[in-house]
Every structure is written in structure tokens, then in C-alpha cells.
Tab-separated table of C-alpha atoms in Angstrom:
chain	number	residue	atom	x	y	z
A	1	MET	CA	40.386	10.996	4.109
A	2	LEU	CA	37.409	13.043	2.918
A	3	LYS	CA	37.303	16.809	3.402
A	4	ILE	CA	34.255	18.708	2.224
A	5	GLU	CA	34.454	22.502	2.454
A	6	ASN	CA	31.553	24.895	1.980
A	7	LEU	CA	29.976	22.724	-0.704
A	8	HIS	CA	27.184	24.254	-2.760
A	9	ALA	CA	25.419	22.193	-5.415
A	10	THR	CA	22.395	22.542	-7.655
A	11	VAL	CA	20.177	20.075	-9.461
A	12	ALA	CA	18.396	21.425	-12.534
A	13	GLY	CA	19.299	24.937	-11.381
A	14	LYS	CA	17.780	24.437	-7.940
A	15	PRO	CA	20.149	24.844	-4.972
A	16	ILE	CA	20.183	21.692	-2.803
A	17	LEU	CA	23.486	21.847	-0.921
A	18	ASN	CA	24.113	25.257	0.641
A	19	GLY	CA	27.562	25.328	2.189
A	20	LEU	CA	28.132	21.861	3.563
A	21	THR	CA	31.345	21.282	5.501
A	22	LEU	CA	32.357	17.843	6.695
A	23	ASN	CA	35.558	16.013	7.561
A	24	VAL	CA	35.741	12.210	7.643
A	25	PRO	CA	39.136	11.047	8.950
A	26	THR	CA	40.636	7.690	7.989
A	27	GLY	CA	39.459	4.812	10.176
A	28	GLU	CA	36.081	6.379	11.024
A	29	ILE	CA	32.463	5.748	10.175
A	30	HIS	CA	30.319	8.863	9.936
A	31	ALA	CA	26.547	8.830	9.671
A	32	ILE	CA	24.602	11.572	7.930
A	33	MET	CA	20.997	11.763	8.988
A	34	GLY	CA	18.306	14.110	7.865
A	35	PRO	CA	14.704	14.461	6.860
A	36	ASN	CA	13.465	13.860	3.314
A	37	GLY	CA	14.577	16.580	0.954
A	38	SER	CA	17.478	17.734	3.129
A	39	GLY	CA	20.045	16.902	0.427
A	40	LYS	CA	21.296	13.483	1.581
A	41	SER	CA	21.098	11.739	-1.780
A	42	THR	CA	22.340	14.836	-3.577
A	43	LEU	CA	25.458	14.751	-1.385
A	44	ALA	CA	26.020	11.093	-2.332
A	45	TYR	CA	25.571	11.786	-6.043
A	46	VAL	CA	27.792	14.882	-5.985
A	47	LEU	CA	30.529	12.820	-4.347
A	48	GLY	CA	29.980	10.094	-6.961
A	49	GLY	CA	30.099	12.599	-9.830
A	50	ARG	CA	26.659	11.964	-11.261
A	51	PRO	CA	25.911	14.067	-14.363
A	52	GLY	CA	23.288	16.731	-13.662
A	53	TYR	CA	24.530	17.451	-10.128
A	54	GLU	CA	26.434	20.674	-10.446
A	55	VAL	CA	28.865	21.991	-7.865
A	56	THR	CA	28.669	25.782	-7.838
A	57	GLN	CA	31.009	26.519	-4.937
A	58	GLY	CA	33.290	24.813	-2.437
A	59	SER	CA	35.738	21.926	-2.590
A	60	VAL	CA	36.025	18.222	-1.886
A	61	GLU	CA	39.370	16.635	-1.121
A	62	TYR	CA	39.856	12.881	-1.102
A	63	ASP	CA	43.247	11.651	0.080
A	64	GLY	CA	44.605	15.103	-0.670
A	65	ARG	CA	43.317	15.036	-4.270
A	66	ASP	CA	40.659	17.270	-5.796
A	67	LEU	CA	37.797	14.787	-5.998
A	68	LEU	CA	35.585	17.028	-8.114
A	69	ALA	CA	38.147	17.027	-10.931
A	70	LEU	CA	37.786	13.266	-11.386
A	71	GLU	CA	35.330	11.491	-13.688
A	72	PRO	CA	32.913	9.079	-11.971
A	73	HIS	CA	34.859	5.965	-13.034
A	74	GLU	CA	38.123	7.576	-11.899
A	75	ARG	CA	36.620	8.116	-8.450
A	76	ALA	CA	35.800	4.404	-8.248
A	77	THR	CA	39.301	3.547	-9.391
A	78	ALA	CA	40.706	5.859	-6.713
A	79	GLY	CA	38.956	3.679	-4.110
A	80	ILE	CA	35.516	5.215	-3.637
A	81	PHE	CA	32.442	2.997	-3.585
A	82	LEU	CA	29.007	4.546	-3.992
A	83	GLY	CA	26.199	2.377	-2.652
A	84	PHE	CA	22.892	3.155	-4.373
A	85	GLN	CA	19.569	3.744	-2.696
A	86	TYR	CA	17.939	2.312	-5.817
A	87	PRO	CA	20.374	-0.099	-7.478
A	88	VAL	CA	19.921	-0.007	-11.253
A	89	GLU	CA	18.700	-2.953	-13.336
A	90	ILE	CA	20.669	-3.902	-16.452
A	91	PRO	CA	18.838	-6.502	-18.565
A	92	GLY	CA	21.038	-8.724	-20.726
A	93	VAL	CA	24.208	-8.216	-18.648
A	94	SER	CA	25.042	-10.753	-15.947
A	95	TYR	CA	26.267	-9.615	-12.544
A	96	LEU	CA	29.441	-11.650	-13.018
A	97	GLN	CA	30.243	-9.957	-16.315
A	98	PHE	CA	29.333	-6.501	-14.995
A	99	LEU	CA	31.511	-6.801	-11.904
A	100	ARG	CA	34.413	-8.531	-13.610
A	101	GLU	CA	34.628	-5.873	-16.308
A	102	SER	CA	34.256	-3.103	-13.750
A	103	LEU	CA	36.944	-4.520	-11.477
A	104	ASN	CA	39.309	-5.185	-14.371
A	105	SER	CA	38.748	-1.685	-15.723
A	106	GLN	CA	39.772	-0.351	-12.287
A	107	ARG	CA	42.772	-2.672	-12.158
A	108	ARG	CA	44.020	-1.637	-15.603
A	109	SER	CA	43.773	2.049	-14.658
A	110	ARG	CA	45.910	1.304	-11.597
A	111	GLY	CA	48.481	-0.517	-13.738
A	112	GLU	CA	47.500	-3.944	-12.424
A	113	THR	CA	46.772	-7.018	-14.558
A	114	ASP	CA	43.260	-8.325	-15.226
A	115	LEU	CA	41.842	-11.028	-12.990
A	116	SER	CA	41.180	-14.200	-14.969
A	117	GLY	CA	37.659	-15.590	-15.152
A	118	ALA	CA	38.480	-18.294	-12.601
A	119	GLU	CA	40.163	-15.882	-10.178
A	120	PHE	CA	37.235	-13.500	-10.403
A	121	ILE	CA	34.633	-16.218	-9.823
A	122	ARG	CA	36.521	-17.381	-6.708
A	123	LEU	CA	36.491	-13.810	-5.366
A	124	ALA	CA	32.813	-13.265	-6.211
A	125	LYS	CA	31.748	-16.572	-4.624
A	126	ALA	CA	33.653	-15.798	-1.430
A	127	GLN	CA	32.075	-12.331	-1.159
A	128	ALA	CA	28.585	-13.674	-1.908
A	129	ALA	CA	29.036	-16.301	0.808
A	130	THR	CA	30.048	-13.605	3.319
A	131	MET	CA	26.778	-11.788	2.599
A	132	GLY	CA	24.686	-14.962	2.722
A	133	MET	CA	23.818	-14.644	-0.948
A	134	ASP	CA	23.487	-17.617	-3.309
A	135	ALA	CA	26.373	-17.214	-5.779
A	136	ASP	CA	24.097	-18.440	-8.576
A	137	MET	CA	22.250	-15.103	-8.342
A	138	LEU	CA	25.371	-13.493	-9.799
A	139	LYS	CA	24.730	-15.351	-13.053
A	140	ARG	CA	21.486	-13.416	-13.449
A	141	PRO	CA	21.174	-10.046	-15.171
A	142	VAL	CA	22.179	-7.150	-12.916
A	143	ASN	CA	19.404	-6.591	-10.344
A	144	VAL	CA	16.682	-7.793	-12.733
A	145	GLY	CA	13.983	-9.562	-10.724
A	146	PHE	CA	15.840	-8.990	-7.439
A	147	SER	CA	13.785	-8.059	-4.387
A	148	GLY	CA	14.642	-4.835	-2.530
A	149	GLY	CA	16.600	-6.806	0.071
A	150	GLU	CA	18.456	-8.837	-2.548
A	151	LYS	CA	19.504	-5.668	-4.370
A	152	LYS	CA	20.992	-4.208	-1.196
A	153	ARG	CA	22.779	-7.450	-0.323
A	154	ALA	CA	24.135	-7.467	-3.860
A	155	GLU	CA	25.422	-3.909	-3.312
A	156	MET	CA	27.371	-5.199	-0.314
A	157	VAL	CA	28.736	-8.119	-2.360
A	158	GLN	CA	29.888	-5.551	-4.924
A	159	MET	CA	31.525	-3.504	-2.181
A	160	GLY	CA	33.340	-6.616	-0.946
A	161	ILE	CA	34.623	-7.353	-4.441
A	162	MET	CA	35.755	-3.776	-5.131
A	163	ALA	CA	37.425	-3.466	-1.700
A	164	PRO	CA	37.199	0.346	-1.610
A	165	ARG	CA	38.924	2.693	0.829
A	166	LEU	CA	35.940	5.021	1.187
A	167	ALA	CA	32.347	3.850	1.019
A	168	ILE	CA	29.523	6.346	0.546
A	169	LEU	CA	26.327	4.437	1.243
A	170	ASP	CA	23.102	6.163	0.283
A	171	GLU	CA	20.212	4.762	2.342
A	172	THR	CA	21.523	1.248	1.969
A	173	ASP	CA	19.127	0.358	4.804
A	174	SER	CA	15.929	1.544	3.108
A	175	GLY	CA	13.420	-1.164	2.255
A	176	LEU	CA	15.169	-3.879	4.266
A	177	ASP	CA	13.600	-6.401	6.606
A	178	ILE	CA	15.372	-7.109	9.875
A	179	ASP	CA	17.427	-10.066	8.575
A	180	ALA	CA	18.638	-8.170	5.552
A	181	LEU	CA	19.380	-5.157	7.771
A	182	LYS	CA	21.559	-7.308	10.030
A	183	ALA	CA	23.321	-8.823	7.015
A	184	VAL	CA	23.989	-5.402	5.488
A	185	GLY	CA	25.234	-4.081	8.842
A	186	ALA	CA	27.565	-7.057	9.243
A	187	GLY	CA	28.772	-6.531	5.670
A	188	ILE	CA	29.637	-2.886	6.295
A	189	ASN	CA	31.523	-3.806	9.484
A	190	SER	CA	33.488	-6.669	7.980
A	191	ILE	CA	34.400	-4.931	4.730
A	192	MET	CA	34.903	-1.334	5.851
A	193	ARG	CA	35.714	-1.276	9.587
A	194	ALA	CA	39.499	-0.923	9.281
A	195	PRO	CA	42.143	1.631	10.272
A	196	ASP	CA	42.870	2.535	6.619
A	197	LYS	CA	39.230	2.878	5.508
A	198	ALA	CA	36.293	5.178	6.082
A	199	VAL	CA	32.527	5.186	5.595
A	200	LEU	CA	29.968	7.909	5.020
A	201	LEU	CA	26.674	6.304	5.936
A	202	ILE	CA	23.644	8.216	4.722
A	203	THR	CA	20.463	7.154	6.404
A	204	HIS	CA	17.012	8.317	7.301
A	205	TYR	CA	16.563	6.056	10.320
A	206	GLN	CA	18.595	5.222	13.364
A	207	ARG	CA	18.019	1.458	13.119
A	208	LEU	CA	21.023	0.622	10.888
A	209	LEU	CA	23.182	2.358	13.476
A	210	ASP	CA	22.266	-0.404	15.947
A	211	TYR	CA	24.395	-2.687	13.776
A	212	VAL	CA	27.008	-0.248	12.491
A	213	ARG	CA	28.203	1.982	15.319
A	214	PRO	CA	29.184	5.358	13.907
A	215	ASP	CA	32.063	7.386	15.304
A	216	ARG	CA	30.244	10.613	14.479
A	217	VAL	CA	26.664	11.522	13.569
A	218	HIS	CA	25.799	14.638	11.556
A	219	VAL	CA	22.385	16.137	10.970
A	220	LEU	CA	21.750	17.497	7.479
A	221	SER	CA	19.001	20.039	7.044
A	222	ARG	CA	18.307	22.241	4.031
A	223	GLY	CA	21.682	21.437	2.553
A	224	VAL	CA	23.907	22.234	5.528
A	225	ILE	CA	25.125	20.293	8.563
A	226	THR	CA	23.213	21.760	11.495
A	227	ARG	CA	24.512	19.527	14.284
A	228	SER	CA	27.251	16.978	14.849
A	229	GLY	CA	27.832	14.643	17.753
A	230	GLY	CA	28.599	11.123	18.896
A	231	PRO	CA	26.381	8.042	18.412
A	232	GLU	CA	23.991	9.325	21.075
A	233	LEU	CA	22.840	12.040	18.673
A	234	ALA	CA	21.159	9.371	16.538
A	235	HIS	CA	19.118	8.229	19.510
A	236	GLU	CA	18.160	11.778	20.308
A	237	LEU	CA	16.930	12.224	16.726
A	238	GLU	CA	14.948	9.020	16.916
A	239	ARG	CA	13.338	10.148	20.173
A	240	GLU	CA	12.607	13.747	19.391
A	241	GLY	CA	12.383	13.893	15.606
A	242	TYR	CA	14.248	15.993	13.064
A	243	VAL	CA	12.169	19.093	13.593
A	244	GLU	CA	13.329	19.564	17.183
A	245	VAL	CA	16.949	18.545	16.750
A	246	ALA	CA	17.746	19.995	13.343
A	247	ALA	CA	16.099	23.328	13.781
B	1	MET	CA	19.980	-8.921	-65.567
B	2	THR	CA	17.149	-6.746	-64.434
B	3	ALA	CA	17.359	-3.002	-64.179
B	4	LEU	CA	18.874	-1.382	-61.138
B	5	PRO	CA	16.093	-0.713	-58.622
B	6	THR	CA	15.222	2.808	-57.546
B	7	ARG	CA	14.173	4.137	-54.191
B	8	LYS	CA	10.631	4.366	-55.465
B	9	LEU	CA	10.377	0.642	-54.888
B	10	GLU	CA	9.211	0.026	-51.354
B	11	ALA	CA	11.824	-2.654	-50.682
B	12	PHE	CA	14.568	-0.181	-51.695
B	13	ARG	CA	13.306	3.030	-50.095
B	14	TYR	CA	16.294	3.249	-47.711
B	15	ALA	CA	18.796	1.477	-49.966
B	16	ASP	CA	22.120	2.969	-51.041
B	17	ILE	CA	21.481	2.812	-54.772
B	18	ASP	CA	25.009	3.972	-55.694
B	19	ALA	CA	26.554	1.227	-53.593
B	20	LEU	CA	24.113	-1.217	-55.101
B	21	ALA	CA	25.069	-0.058	-58.600
B	22	SER	CA	28.733	-0.753	-57.860
B	23	VAL	CA	27.992	-4.461	-57.462
B	24	TRP	CA	24.821	-4.795	-59.523
B	25	SER	CA	26.422	-6.271	-62.665
B	26	GLU	CA	28.063	-9.099	-60.730
B	27	LEU	CA	25.200	-9.619	-58.282
B	28	ALA	CA	24.030	-13.197	-58.476
B	29	GLU	CA	20.412	-14.242	-58.528
B	30	PRO	CA	19.050	-14.975	-55.061
B	31	GLU	CA	20.373	-18.125	-53.482
B	32	ILE	CA	17.591	-20.701	-53.180
B	33	ILE	CA	17.416	-22.765	-50.033
B	34	ASP	CA	14.836	-25.504	-50.205
B	35	ILE	CA	14.199	-27.410	-46.997
B	36	ALA	CA	12.409	-30.725	-47.368
B	37	ALA	CA	9.472	-31.685	-45.161
B	38	GLN	CA	10.367	-32.279	-41.515
B	39	GLN	CA	14.003	-31.259	-42.077
B	40	LYS	CA	15.864	-28.762	-39.901
B	41	LEU	CA	18.362	-26.160	-40.959
B	42	GLN	CA	20.491	-23.725	-38.994
B	43	GLN	CA	22.644	-21.141	-40.748
B	44	ILE	CA	24.895	-18.434	-39.366
B	45	TRP	CA	25.558	-15.555	-41.723
B	46	LEU	CA	28.761	-13.765	-40.875
B	47	PRO	CA	29.852	-10.462	-42.390
B	48	SER	CA	32.765	-10.447	-44.843
B	49	ASP	CA	35.421	-7.741	-45.048
B	50	GLN	CA	33.870	-6.175	-48.167
B	51	GLU	CA	32.625	-2.580	-47.958
B	52	VAL	CA	29.437	-3.505	-49.765
B	53	GLN	CA	27.803	-6.780	-48.808
B	54	ILE	CA	24.554	-7.983	-50.268
B	55	ARG	CA	22.960	-11.281	-49.486
B	56	ARG	CA	19.776	-12.381	-51.236
B	57	VAL	CA	18.071	-15.571	-50.234
B	58	GLU	CA	14.835	-17.270	-51.146
B	59	MET	CA	13.876	-19.950	-48.745
B	60	ILE	CA	11.160	-22.556	-49.041
B	61	LEU	CA	10.192	-24.569	-45.997
B	62	HIS	CA	8.060	-27.586	-46.790
B	63	ALA	CA	5.604	-29.060	-44.299
B	64	GLY	CA	7.034	-29.353	-40.810
B	65	ALA	CA	10.473	-28.039	-41.819
B	66	SER	CA	12.334	-25.583	-39.658
B	67	ALA	CA	15.018	-22.970	-40.298
B	68	ASN	CA	16.942	-20.882	-37.787
B	69	ILE	CA	18.952	-18.079	-39.326
B	70	PHE	CA	21.402	-15.929	-37.356
B	71	ALA	CA	22.818	-12.940	-39.201
B	72	LEU	CA	25.241	-10.152	-38.449
B	73	ASN	CA	25.141	-7.145	-40.761
B	74	THR	CA	28.157	-4.877	-40.224
B	75	ALA	CA	29.335	-3.763	-43.664
B	76	SER	CA	31.311	-0.535	-43.408
B	77	HIS	CA	29.538	1.087	-46.373
B	78	TYR	CA	26.388	-0.795	-47.335
B	79	GLY	CA	25.020	-4.056	-46.081
B	80	ARG	CA	21.736	-5.527	-47.252
B	81	ILE	CA	20.156	-8.819	-46.295
B	82	GLU	CA	17.159	-9.774	-48.419
B	83	LEU	CA	15.141	-12.754	-47.440
B	84	ASP	CA	11.989	-14.146	-49.055
B	85	VAL	CA	10.596	-17.047	-47.080
B	86	SER	CA	7.696	-19.342	-47.983
B	87	LEU	CA	6.217	-21.455	-45.225
B	88	HIS	CA	4.172	-24.564	-45.826
B	89	GLU	CA	2.014	-26.322	-43.256
B	90	GLY	CA	3.497	-26.376	-39.762
B	91	ALA	CA	6.859	-24.976	-40.875
B	92	ASP	CA	8.878	-22.947	-38.391
B	93	PHE	CA	11.154	-20.080	-39.378
B	94	SER	CA	13.251	-17.804	-37.200
B	95	LEU	CA	15.608	-14.946	-37.998
B	96	HIS	CA	17.817	-13.350	-35.347
B	97	ALA	CA	19.815	-10.509	-36.831
B	98	ALA	CA	21.802	-7.435	-35.873
B	99	ASN	CA	22.697	-4.284	-37.790
B	100	ILE	CA	25.777	-2.779	-36.138
B	101	GLY	CA	27.474	0.193	-37.737
B	102	GLY	CA	28.943	3.642	-37.368
B	103	GLU	CA	30.170	6.494	-39.541
B	104	LEU	CA	28.287	6.465	-42.843
B	105	SER	CA	27.269	2.846	-43.086
B	106	ASN	CA	23.833	1.925	-44.334
B	107	LEU	CA	22.602	-1.437	-43.087
B	108	GLU	CA	19.301	-3.001	-43.921
B	109	ILE	CA	17.354	-6.163	-43.512
B	110	VAL	CA	14.448	-6.649	-45.887
B	111	THR	CA	12.217	-9.665	-45.448
B	112	ILE	CA	9.019	-11.169	-46.750
B	113	VAL	CA	7.677	-14.109	-44.816
B	114	ARG	CA	4.786	-15.855	-46.548
B	115	HIS	CA	2.594	-18.053	-44.424
B	116	LEU	CA	1.085	-20.064	-47.285
B	117	GLU	CA	-0.518	-22.902	-45.330
B	118	PRO	CA	-1.923	-23.415	-41.830
B	119	SER	CA	-0.062	-23.623	-38.545
B	120	ALA	CA	3.308	-22.256	-39.595
B	121	THR	CA	5.286	-20.083	-37.174
B	122	SER	CA	7.761	-17.316	-37.841
B	123	ARG	CA	9.833	-15.243	-35.477
B	124	GLN	CA	12.031	-12.293	-36.435
B	125	VAL	CA	14.166	-10.546	-33.830
B	126	ILE	CA	16.193	-7.615	-35.125
B	127	ARG	CA	18.513	-5.387	-33.081
B	128	SER	CA	20.257	-2.361	-34.556
B	129	VAL	CA	23.013	-0.360	-32.894
B	130	LEU	CA	23.966	2.726	-34.838
B	131	GLY	CA	26.582	5.387	-34.256
B	132	GLY	CA	27.949	8.284	-36.292
B	133	LYS	CA	25.640	8.953	-39.221
B	134	ALA	CA	24.788	5.322	-39.787
B	135	VAL	CA	21.361	4.236	-40.951
B	136	GLY	CA	19.839	0.928	-39.947
B	137	SER	CA	16.596	-0.327	-41.417
B	138	TYR	CA	14.237	-3.225	-41.155
B	139	LEU	CA	11.484	-3.635	-43.702
B	140	GLY	CA	9.595	-6.768	-42.936
B	141	LYS	CA	6.357	-8.022	-44.388
B	142	VAL	CA	4.464	-10.978	-43.029
B	143	ALA	CA	1.859	-12.194	-45.499
B	144	VAL	CA	-0.710	-14.691	-44.306
B	145	ALA	CA	-2.670	-16.459	-47.058
B	146	ARG	CA	-6.400	-17.075	-46.905
B	147	ASP	CA	-6.118	-20.687	-45.803
B	148	ALA	CA	-3.199	-20.250	-43.460
B	149	GLN	CA	-5.196	-20.495	-40.226
B	150	HIS	CA	-3.327	-20.747	-36.921
B	151	SER	CA	-0.349	-18.889	-38.314
B	152	ASP	CA	1.791	-17.468	-35.529
B	153	SER	CA	4.267	-14.713	-36.284
B	154	VAL	CA	6.376	-12.349	-34.210
B	155	GLN	CA	8.436	-9.349	-35.290
B	156	SER	CA	10.499	-7.710	-32.550
B	157	ILE	CA	12.464	-4.719	-33.784
B	158	LYS	CA	14.627	-2.598	-31.498
B	159	ALA	CA	17.198	0.029	-32.340
B	160	MET	CA	19.690	1.926	-30.225
B	161	LEU	CA	21.077	5.227	-31.461
B	162	LEU	CA	24.436	6.312	-30.055
B	163	ASP	CA	24.818	9.656	-31.797
B	164	ARG	CA	22.576	12.510	-32.917
B	165	GLY	CA	23.243	11.817	-36.589
B	166	ALA	CA	22.356	8.128	-36.547
B	167	SER	CA	18.947	6.956	-37.657
B	168	ALA	CA	16.818	3.850	-37.594
B	169	ASN	CA	13.863	2.819	-39.722
B	170	ALA	CA	11.544	0.048	-38.666
B	171	LYS	CA	8.626	-1.026	-40.779
B	172	PRO	CA	6.962	-4.220	-39.702
B	173	GLU	CA	4.076	-4.855	-42.058
B	174	LEU	CA	1.234	-7.359	-41.925
B	175	GLU	CA	-0.952	-8.563	-44.767
B	176	ILE	CA	-3.444	-11.037	-43.383
B	177	TYR	CA	-6.164	-12.870	-45.281
B	178	ALA	CA	-6.919	-15.592	-42.709
B	179	ASP	CA	-9.082	-14.877	-39.657
B	180	ASP	CA	-7.599	-17.106	-36.950
B	181	VAL	CA	-3.972	-16.031	-36.627
B	182	LYS	CA	-1.578	-14.442	-34.146
B	183	CYS	CA	0.711	-11.800	-35.563
B	184	ALA	CA	2.633	-9.738	-33.014
B	185	HIS	CA	4.945	-6.885	-33.816
B	186	GLY	CA	6.783	-4.266	-31.823
B	187	ALA	CA	9.309	-1.620	-32.714
B	188	THR	CA	11.314	0.690	-30.451
B	189	VAL	CA	14.096	3.204	-30.965
B	190	GLY	CA	16.071	4.435	-27.973
B	191	GLU	CA	19.331	5.625	-26.505
B	192	LEU	CA	21.591	4.201	-23.816
B	193	ASP	CA	20.098	4.565	-20.356
B	194	ARG	CA	21.817	7.278	-18.307
B	195	ASP	CA	21.145	5.592	-14.986
B	196	GLN	CA	22.755	2.404	-16.245
B	197	LEU	CA	25.753	4.325	-17.566
B	198	PHE	CA	26.270	6.081	-14.239
B	199	TYR	CA	25.858	2.845	-12.301
B	200	ALA	CA	28.583	1.219	-14.411
B	201	ALA	CA	30.826	4.286	-14.035
B	202	ALA	CA	30.338	4.212	-10.258
B	203	ARG	CA	31.709	0.668	-10.337
B	204	GLY	CA	34.796	1.839	-12.204
B	205	LEU	CA	33.983	1.094	-15.819
B	206	ASP	CA	35.405	3.677	-18.198
B	207	PRO	CA	32.806	5.307	-20.505
B	208	ALA	CA	33.651	3.276	-23.633
B	209	GLY	CA	33.702	0.058	-21.610
B	210	ALA	CA	30.351	0.902	-20.039
B	211	ARG	CA	28.750	1.628	-23.415
B	212	ALA	CA	30.151	-1.595	-24.909
B	213	LEU	CA	28.878	-3.612	-21.950
B	214	LEU	CA	25.366	-2.176	-22.123
B	215	LEU	CA	25.214	-2.592	-25.892
B	216	GLY	CA	26.405	-6.173	-25.497
B	217	GLY	CA	23.424	-6.729	-23.213
B	218	PHE	CA	21.114	-5.157	-25.785
B	219	VAL	CA	22.306	-7.434	-28.592
B	220	GLY	CA	23.531	-10.424	-26.590
B	221	ASP	CA	20.542	-12.715	-26.374
B	222	LEU	CA	20.158	-12.811	-30.169
B	223	TRP	CA	22.630	-15.672	-30.323
B	224	ASP	CA	21.344	-17.699	-27.367
B	225	GLY	CA	19.402	-20.081	-29.603
B	226	ILE	CA	22.409	-21.182	-31.666
B	227	GLU	CA	22.970	-24.913	-31.463
B	228	GLY	CA	26.603	-25.971	-31.400
B	229	ASP	CA	29.456	-23.793	-32.657
B	230	ASP	CA	28.435	-20.151	-33.106
B	231	LEU	CA	31.240	-19.677	-35.686
B	232	GLY	CA	32.346	-16.601	-33.783
B	233	ILE	CA	29.239	-14.488	-34.469
B	234	ALA	CA	28.933	-13.367	-30.834
B	235	GLU	CA	32.576	-12.317	-30.742
B	236	LEU	CA	32.301	-10.495	-34.097
B	237	ALA	CA	29.219	-8.655	-32.809
B	238	ARG	CA	31.083	-7.631	-29.640
B	239	ALA	CA	34.017	-6.399	-31.720
B	240	ALA	CA	31.649	-4.412	-33.963
B	241	LEU	CA	30.038	-2.828	-30.879
B	242	LYS	CA	33.459	-1.925	-29.439
B	243	ARG	CA	34.319	-0.117	-32.670
B	244	ILE	CA	31.325	2.216	-32.348
B	245	ALA	CA	30.911	2.380	-28.531
């Protein structure tokens, strides 16, 4: 589903990704682990199309299409969900309005009709319930006054509503207590564990992988994948540290 | 009829004098709104479809009266709202207004709020969203008389510029002769937040939709205090934002 070939990218002229190659087949969950500064978040932003993250070499194919040629909103419409390490606050705009307009914008681009207010609220309530989130929180401005855990749960509610084919989750587990971690793990499994979907799970720690079992684990160091393996690689990293394993 | 003002006059320093001249001969004297003691008034001022729209109001609030004014200034060429408010003891005045324009429009809100007697409150919340080469201005003077102790006034002025050529002027002004008063004022000018724009794009909102949504959030709570029918002001504001987003 996602094919990254020799990807080089810079941020403010500084090279961060230095020839990253990665293949995530449909139906699989791949974890990317790496120390701080290895390029994990840059990879997520490059795949999401964030302005300021410049690809200087290499290619990214999504479902056989040139992903890098698409605008950020077109990538979402094509079925990619980017989960944020630091979800953004938007004062004055309610979560319900934000998500309804986003979803309907996607639907229109795909030639589908808008969801009505009532249809959307039913969908949002069901997804909030799945994540153990009070649906009334969706009436509040986007992420304003949310705790770290609430923001990440809300990201999973958003993912449930958007029903993407490929989720790229950037440290969705950071700043979570154990209950929220379990809830987020269960959310990823229920929404994304399917034969026609795939997940790229970017994480610093092994602990989320206790709840979401990856098919493959890759170690990112200085902008390249230095090792790949099965789920046991995550345990090895946890035991021995990045310095030993990634070197 | 008095002579056409010039830009040398403080209250007209950002005015479009040519546009003003085009309507000057038929411009009526300011409308007088006199609110009796303890009475309440709410008015919603909607834009018309004229290119030049000028509204001049003198308002007198007697003891304990209250007035809530909601105004949308979106004239395509020149829009000016002039408001001279006199507050007697314990009166309560609020103005929530938006300047929304693009291209070459010049939109301004010019107010004088006179706290003449003790314990009156006034609150002015102005939001401007400007694209193209539009100019949006707020000139607002709060004058507190010598005996008007316990006056409480707020001026909150924020502007959002969408294009390089757009400009905003904010001039909250205080003239205070009493010594026990609260007069707060704040003014900011900014641009749309890039992180917010990318977040919305990552959820699938197209760029114009994302800008309109964020601008709606910037302006939206202006109308929250309207009691009863809003006469469509919120919808008209959204439509005006969509035109320039």
C-alpha cells in the first residue's frame, strides 16, 4: 500500500531523512522506532505533506499513486490519516463542526453527498463511545482545554470517523497514562486492523506495542532504516537501547 | 449641511473621503436613540447591498438602561459605523462588531463612549478580517468624566490579515478624569495559524474551506450574546468570510 524509496528530505535546509526505504503492504501494521532526532516525526510530516518539509530525492507511492504530488487535503481524501503527536488547538471552532466539514469536504472530493447534521452526529457519537469519550466533549472547541490523554483519544475518535485506509500515527502513545494507552491501542486495533488497511506506527517506546502487535518493526537512525525485524525487535530495543541496536 | 470632513480630523484619518463625498449631500443627521431609565434595547445592524454604507448613531442611555448592539460592516467599497454613546448612572452598553472585506474595501468603526456618571459599564468587541488590499479600522475613545467613579470599560480589538496588501488600524483611546475606574483595552493583528491550517488539511479540508472555518472561529463568538432571532447576521458574516477566504 505504501512504498517509500530512497527518500531524502530537508527541514529549513537541514537534511533529516537520508535515503529511507520502506514498504508497508496492505493488511499490515508496521512500527517505526528510533531515538529522538532520528527523523520519525519528519517522516510523518513528509508523508502528510506539511509545508516546510521538502523532499529532495526519492519517491513515495500510495496505492500505486505518486503521493508526493498530492496536496495535504488530497492525501486525506485518498484515505490517509495522520495522527498528530501534538494535536492542534482551534479556539472558536467546535470539534463537531471541524470534523463534519472535514469529512464532508472529503466526501465531496470523492463525488459522494454530504452527511446531514443528524447523520454526522450519530457517527460521531458512536465513534466517541467506542473510545470511551463523552460525546459532549465534541461540542467543545477543538482540543482547547483537553488533557494530553483526551487529545490522543480525540485523535482516535477522528480516525474512526474518517475511516482511513492508511493511518500514520506519530507518537500517538506519548504522554498517555496506562488507561489511555490501552484505549488508544484498542482504538487502533478496532479501526485499522483489517485486510484492506495498513498502519505506520511511529513510536519512541515499546509499550504501545504490547497493545498493538506490529507485523514488522523498523529502527530509524539518522534518517535511514538501519534494521528491520519482527515484533521481537521491539523487545530487543527496549532491553538493550537504541545505541546498541541501531548502530 | 456641514462641510465635508478631511483626513486631518482624527475621526476621519482613515476614511475614504471620496466615497464619503459621493453620499455627503444626502447623508442624514445622526440617528438619535434615546433609551429611558431601566429600559433595555438590542439592535442588530446588517449590511445593505450598497457599495458605500454609512451609519451614524447617537445613543443616550439613561440611568440603569442597557443597549446591546451587534453590527456587521461588509460594504464592498466603503463602510463606516459612527457611534457616539452617552452613559448615565449604572447604564450598560455593549457593541459587538465585525469588519469583513476584501479587494479595495475600506471599513471602519468609529466610536466615542462617554461615561458621564458613576457605575456605568461598556464593552466593545471588534473583529476585522481583511483580504486583498482592504483596510479595516477601529477608532474608539472611552471618556470617563470626573464624577464617573466605578466605570468599567473594555475594548477588545483583533484583526486578521489574509493577504500582504491588507491592513488594519486599531486605536483604542482612553480619556479618564475619575480615579476609581477599570478601563481595559487590547489590540492584536495577526495572520491565520499555519499549524491550524495544516491540521485542518490533514483532516481533508480543502484550503479555502480550512480558511473559512478558522475565520469563522475567529469571528464566531461575536454573536453569542444575541437574544432571540439573530436576523441572519451570523450567516451573512459566514458568507462574507467565504467570499474572501
